[in-house]
Coordinates of C-alpha atoms in Angstrom, one line a residue:
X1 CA -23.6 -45.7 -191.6
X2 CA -20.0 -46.1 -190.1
X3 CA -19.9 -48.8 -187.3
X4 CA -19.3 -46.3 -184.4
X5 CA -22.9 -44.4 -185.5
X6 CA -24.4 -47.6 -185.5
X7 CA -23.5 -48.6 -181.6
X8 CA -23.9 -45.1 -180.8
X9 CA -27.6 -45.6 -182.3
X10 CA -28.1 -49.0 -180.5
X11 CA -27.2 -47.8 -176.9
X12 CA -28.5 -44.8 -177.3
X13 CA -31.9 -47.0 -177.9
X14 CA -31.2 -49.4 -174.9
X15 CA -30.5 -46.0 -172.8
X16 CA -33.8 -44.4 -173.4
X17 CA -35.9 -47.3 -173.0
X18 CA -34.5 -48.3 -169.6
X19 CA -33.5 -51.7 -171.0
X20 CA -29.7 -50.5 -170.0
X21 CA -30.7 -49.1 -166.2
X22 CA -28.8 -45.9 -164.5
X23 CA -25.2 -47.7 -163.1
X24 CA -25.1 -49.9 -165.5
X25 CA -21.5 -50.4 -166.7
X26 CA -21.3 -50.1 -170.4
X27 CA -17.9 -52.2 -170.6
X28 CA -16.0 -51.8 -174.3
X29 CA -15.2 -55.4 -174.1
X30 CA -19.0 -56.1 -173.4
X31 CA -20.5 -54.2 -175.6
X32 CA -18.1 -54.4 -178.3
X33 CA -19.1 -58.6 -178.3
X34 CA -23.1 -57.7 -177.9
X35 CA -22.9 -55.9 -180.7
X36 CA -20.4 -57.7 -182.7
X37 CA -17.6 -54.8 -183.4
X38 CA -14.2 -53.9 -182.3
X39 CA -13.8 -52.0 -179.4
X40 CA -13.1 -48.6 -181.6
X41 CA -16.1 -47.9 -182.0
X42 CA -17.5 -49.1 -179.0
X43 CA -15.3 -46.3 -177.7
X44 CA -16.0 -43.8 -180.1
X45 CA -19.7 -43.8 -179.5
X46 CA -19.2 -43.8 -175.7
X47 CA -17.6 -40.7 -176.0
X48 CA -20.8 -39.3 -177.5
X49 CA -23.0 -40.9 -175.1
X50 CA -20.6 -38.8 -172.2
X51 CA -21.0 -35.5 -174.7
X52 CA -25.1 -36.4 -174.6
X53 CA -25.2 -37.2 -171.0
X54 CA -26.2 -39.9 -170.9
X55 CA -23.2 -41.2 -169.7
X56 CA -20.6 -40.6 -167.2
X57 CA -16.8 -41.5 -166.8
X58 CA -16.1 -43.4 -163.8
X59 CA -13.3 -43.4 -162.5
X60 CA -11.7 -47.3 -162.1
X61 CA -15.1 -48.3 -163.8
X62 CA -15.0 -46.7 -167.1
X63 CA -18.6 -45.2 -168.5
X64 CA -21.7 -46.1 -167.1
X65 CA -25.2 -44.9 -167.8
X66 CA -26.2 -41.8 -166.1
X67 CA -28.8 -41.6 -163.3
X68 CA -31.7 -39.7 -162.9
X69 CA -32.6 -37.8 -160.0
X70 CA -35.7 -35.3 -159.1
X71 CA -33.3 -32.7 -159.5
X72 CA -31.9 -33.8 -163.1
X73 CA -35.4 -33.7 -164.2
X74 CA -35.8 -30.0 -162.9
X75 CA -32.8 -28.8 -164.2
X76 CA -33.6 -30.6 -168.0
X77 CA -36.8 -28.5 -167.4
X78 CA -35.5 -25.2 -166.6
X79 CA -33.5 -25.3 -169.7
X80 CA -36.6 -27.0 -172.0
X81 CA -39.2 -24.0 -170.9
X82 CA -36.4 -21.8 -172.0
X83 CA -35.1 -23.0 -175.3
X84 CA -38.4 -24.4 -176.1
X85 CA -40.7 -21.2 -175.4
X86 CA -37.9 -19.2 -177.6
X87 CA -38.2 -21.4 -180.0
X88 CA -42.2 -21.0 -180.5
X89 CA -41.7 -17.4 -180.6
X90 CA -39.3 -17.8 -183.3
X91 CA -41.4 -20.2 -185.4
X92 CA -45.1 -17.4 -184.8
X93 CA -42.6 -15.3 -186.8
X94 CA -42.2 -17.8 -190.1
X95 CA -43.6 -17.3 -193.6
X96 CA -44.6 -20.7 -193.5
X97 CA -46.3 -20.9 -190.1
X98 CA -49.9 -22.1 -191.7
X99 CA -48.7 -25.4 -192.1
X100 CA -49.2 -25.6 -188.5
X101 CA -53.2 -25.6 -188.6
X102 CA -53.1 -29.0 -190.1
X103 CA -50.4 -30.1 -187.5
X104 CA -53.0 -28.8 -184.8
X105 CA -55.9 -30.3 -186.5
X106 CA -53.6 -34.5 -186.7
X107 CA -53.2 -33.5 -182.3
X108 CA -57.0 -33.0 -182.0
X109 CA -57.6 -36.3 -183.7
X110 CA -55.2 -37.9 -181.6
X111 CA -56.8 -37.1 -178.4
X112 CA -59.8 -40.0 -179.4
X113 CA -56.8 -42.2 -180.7
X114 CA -53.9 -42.3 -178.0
X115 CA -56.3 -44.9 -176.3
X116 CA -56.5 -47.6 -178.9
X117 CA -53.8 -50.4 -178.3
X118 CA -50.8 -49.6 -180.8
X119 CA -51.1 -46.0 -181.2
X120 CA -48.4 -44.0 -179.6
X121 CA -45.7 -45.0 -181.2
X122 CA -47.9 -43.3 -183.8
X123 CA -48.5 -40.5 -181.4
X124 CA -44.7 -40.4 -180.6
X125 CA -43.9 -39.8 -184.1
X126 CA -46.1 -36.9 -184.5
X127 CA -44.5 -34.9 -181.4
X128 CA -41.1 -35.6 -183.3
X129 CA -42.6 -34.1 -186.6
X130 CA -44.4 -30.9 -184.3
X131 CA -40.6 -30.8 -182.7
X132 CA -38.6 -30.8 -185.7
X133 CA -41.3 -28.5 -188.1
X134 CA -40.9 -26.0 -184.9
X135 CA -37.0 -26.7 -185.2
X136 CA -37.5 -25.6 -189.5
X137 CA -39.9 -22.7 -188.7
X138 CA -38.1 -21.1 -185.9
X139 CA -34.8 -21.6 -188.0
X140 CA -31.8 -21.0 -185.9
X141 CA -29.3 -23.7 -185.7
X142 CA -28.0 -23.0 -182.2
X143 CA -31.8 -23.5 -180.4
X144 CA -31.7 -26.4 -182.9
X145 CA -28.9 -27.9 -182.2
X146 CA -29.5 -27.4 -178.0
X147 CA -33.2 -28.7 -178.4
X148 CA -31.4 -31.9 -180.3
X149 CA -29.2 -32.7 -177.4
X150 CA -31.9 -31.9 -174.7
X151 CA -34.7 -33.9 -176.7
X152 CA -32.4 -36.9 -176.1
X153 CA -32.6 -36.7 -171.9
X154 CA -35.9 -35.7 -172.1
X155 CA -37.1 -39.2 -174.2
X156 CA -35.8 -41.3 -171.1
X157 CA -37.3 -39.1 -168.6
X158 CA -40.7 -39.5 -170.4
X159 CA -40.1 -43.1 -170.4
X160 CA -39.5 -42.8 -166.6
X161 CA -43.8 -41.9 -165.8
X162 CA -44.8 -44.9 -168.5
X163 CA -47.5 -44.3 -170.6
X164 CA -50.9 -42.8 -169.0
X165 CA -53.9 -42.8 -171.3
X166 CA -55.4 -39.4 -169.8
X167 CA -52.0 -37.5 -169.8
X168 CA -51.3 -38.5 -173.2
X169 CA -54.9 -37.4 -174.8
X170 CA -54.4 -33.8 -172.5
X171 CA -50.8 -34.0 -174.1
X172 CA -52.3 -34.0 -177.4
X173 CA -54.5 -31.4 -176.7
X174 CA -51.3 -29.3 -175.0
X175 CA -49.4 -29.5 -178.4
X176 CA -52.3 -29.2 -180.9
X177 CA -52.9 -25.4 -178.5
X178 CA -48.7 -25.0 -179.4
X179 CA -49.4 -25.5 -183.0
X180 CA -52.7 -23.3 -183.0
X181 CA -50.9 -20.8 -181.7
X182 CA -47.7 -20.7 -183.7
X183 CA -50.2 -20.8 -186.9
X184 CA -51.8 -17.6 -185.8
X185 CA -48.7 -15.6 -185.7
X186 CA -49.5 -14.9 -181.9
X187 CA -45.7 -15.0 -180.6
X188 CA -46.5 -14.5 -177.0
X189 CA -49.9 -17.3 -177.0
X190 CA -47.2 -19.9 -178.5
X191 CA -44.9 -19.1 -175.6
X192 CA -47.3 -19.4 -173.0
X193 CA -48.7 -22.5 -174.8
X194 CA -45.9 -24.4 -174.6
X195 CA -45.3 -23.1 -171.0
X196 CA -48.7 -24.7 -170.0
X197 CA -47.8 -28.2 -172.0
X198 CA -44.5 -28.1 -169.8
X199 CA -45.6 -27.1 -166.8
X200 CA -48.0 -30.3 -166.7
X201 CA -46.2 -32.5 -168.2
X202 CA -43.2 -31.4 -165.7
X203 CA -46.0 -32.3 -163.2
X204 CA -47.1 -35.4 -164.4
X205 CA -43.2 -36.7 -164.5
X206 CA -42.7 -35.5 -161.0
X207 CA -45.7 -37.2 -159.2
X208 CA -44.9 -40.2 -160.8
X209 CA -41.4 -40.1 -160.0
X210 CA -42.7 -39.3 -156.4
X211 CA -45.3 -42.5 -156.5
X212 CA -42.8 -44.9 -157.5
X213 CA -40.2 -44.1 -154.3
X214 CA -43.7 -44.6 -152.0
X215 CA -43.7 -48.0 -153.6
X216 CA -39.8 -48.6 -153.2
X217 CA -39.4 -51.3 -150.4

């Protein structure tokens, strides 16, 4: 891996796990001694970062990590129901589209599992294989290629309402419906299948979004 994908990896990491905050200042000369390179690369994968969004140019204060705002998470959203829904359809319509049943059936298990301590990294991996086995089925590189960009935003904004037990095993059930539905060949039930999983999970990021700026002094 050339030295630039590897800082791009690392602060891409830091980003989505809120262990570098929105403002923070991601400094060439800072970085580039964290993470023991030169500053080429450094700026290399900052540029990417910018490209992602999930950094900004500054001016005076170079790139600094982006924020998010109510709104940014609506308009991440608006885009996700629409990429996302097209892309179910698109997968309903594959050859291989059975595979999906045992998908479903690994969801409905993990509704009893999200609970038990050191699970959902477990649990996180399987939405990543449902994502990208939606991503082969539907098999068009440009929804593909958005959805990869998008996914990225959307893992810090998850991040953003924690972990909550109950959302997570109705989560489970939401994308074990998705796969269902894209099994059965049903192009319109894996639409509005995903729609529901988005319209409550856009819900549960919202409120706690809300709750948090209650409890802001």
């Amino acid at each position: 891996m050339k030295a630039s994908d590897k800082v791009y990896e690392s602060l891409r990491a830091d980003i989505v796990e809120w262990r570098l905050a929105p403002g923070t200042v991601l400094a060439e000369v800072e970085q580039s001694e964290r993470l023991g390179v030169s500053r080429t690369p450094v700026r290399e994968a900052l540029g990417r970062l910018v490209a992602d969004g999930l950094a900004v140019q500054q001016r005076g204060r170079g790139a600094i990590v982006s924020e998010v705002s109510e709104d940014h998470v609506e308009d991440l959203f608006v885009l996700r129901r629409a990429l996302e829904c097209a892309s179910a359809r698109e997968a309903a319509k594959s050859a291989q589209r059975s595979a999906f049943n045992q998908l479903a059936g690994r969801f409905e298990a993990a509704v009893a599992e999200v609970e038990v301590p050191g699970s959902r990294e477990s649990y996180y991996q399987l939405v990543q294989l449902l994502d990208e086995s939606i991503d082969k089925a539907a098999d068009n590189k440009y929804l593909s290629n958005a959805l990869r960009t998008l996914r990225v935003n959307l893992q810090r904004v998850r991040r953003m309402a924690k972990d909550n037990p109950e959302r997570l095993k109705a989560s489970a059930s939401e994308h074990a419906a998705i796969a269902r539905a894209i099994a059965s060949g049903n192009q319109e039930v894996a639409a509005a299948a995903t729609t529901v999983h988005l319209h409550q999970s856009f819900t549960h990021i919202m409120a706690h979004a809300a709750g948090s700026e209650r409890q802001s002094p």
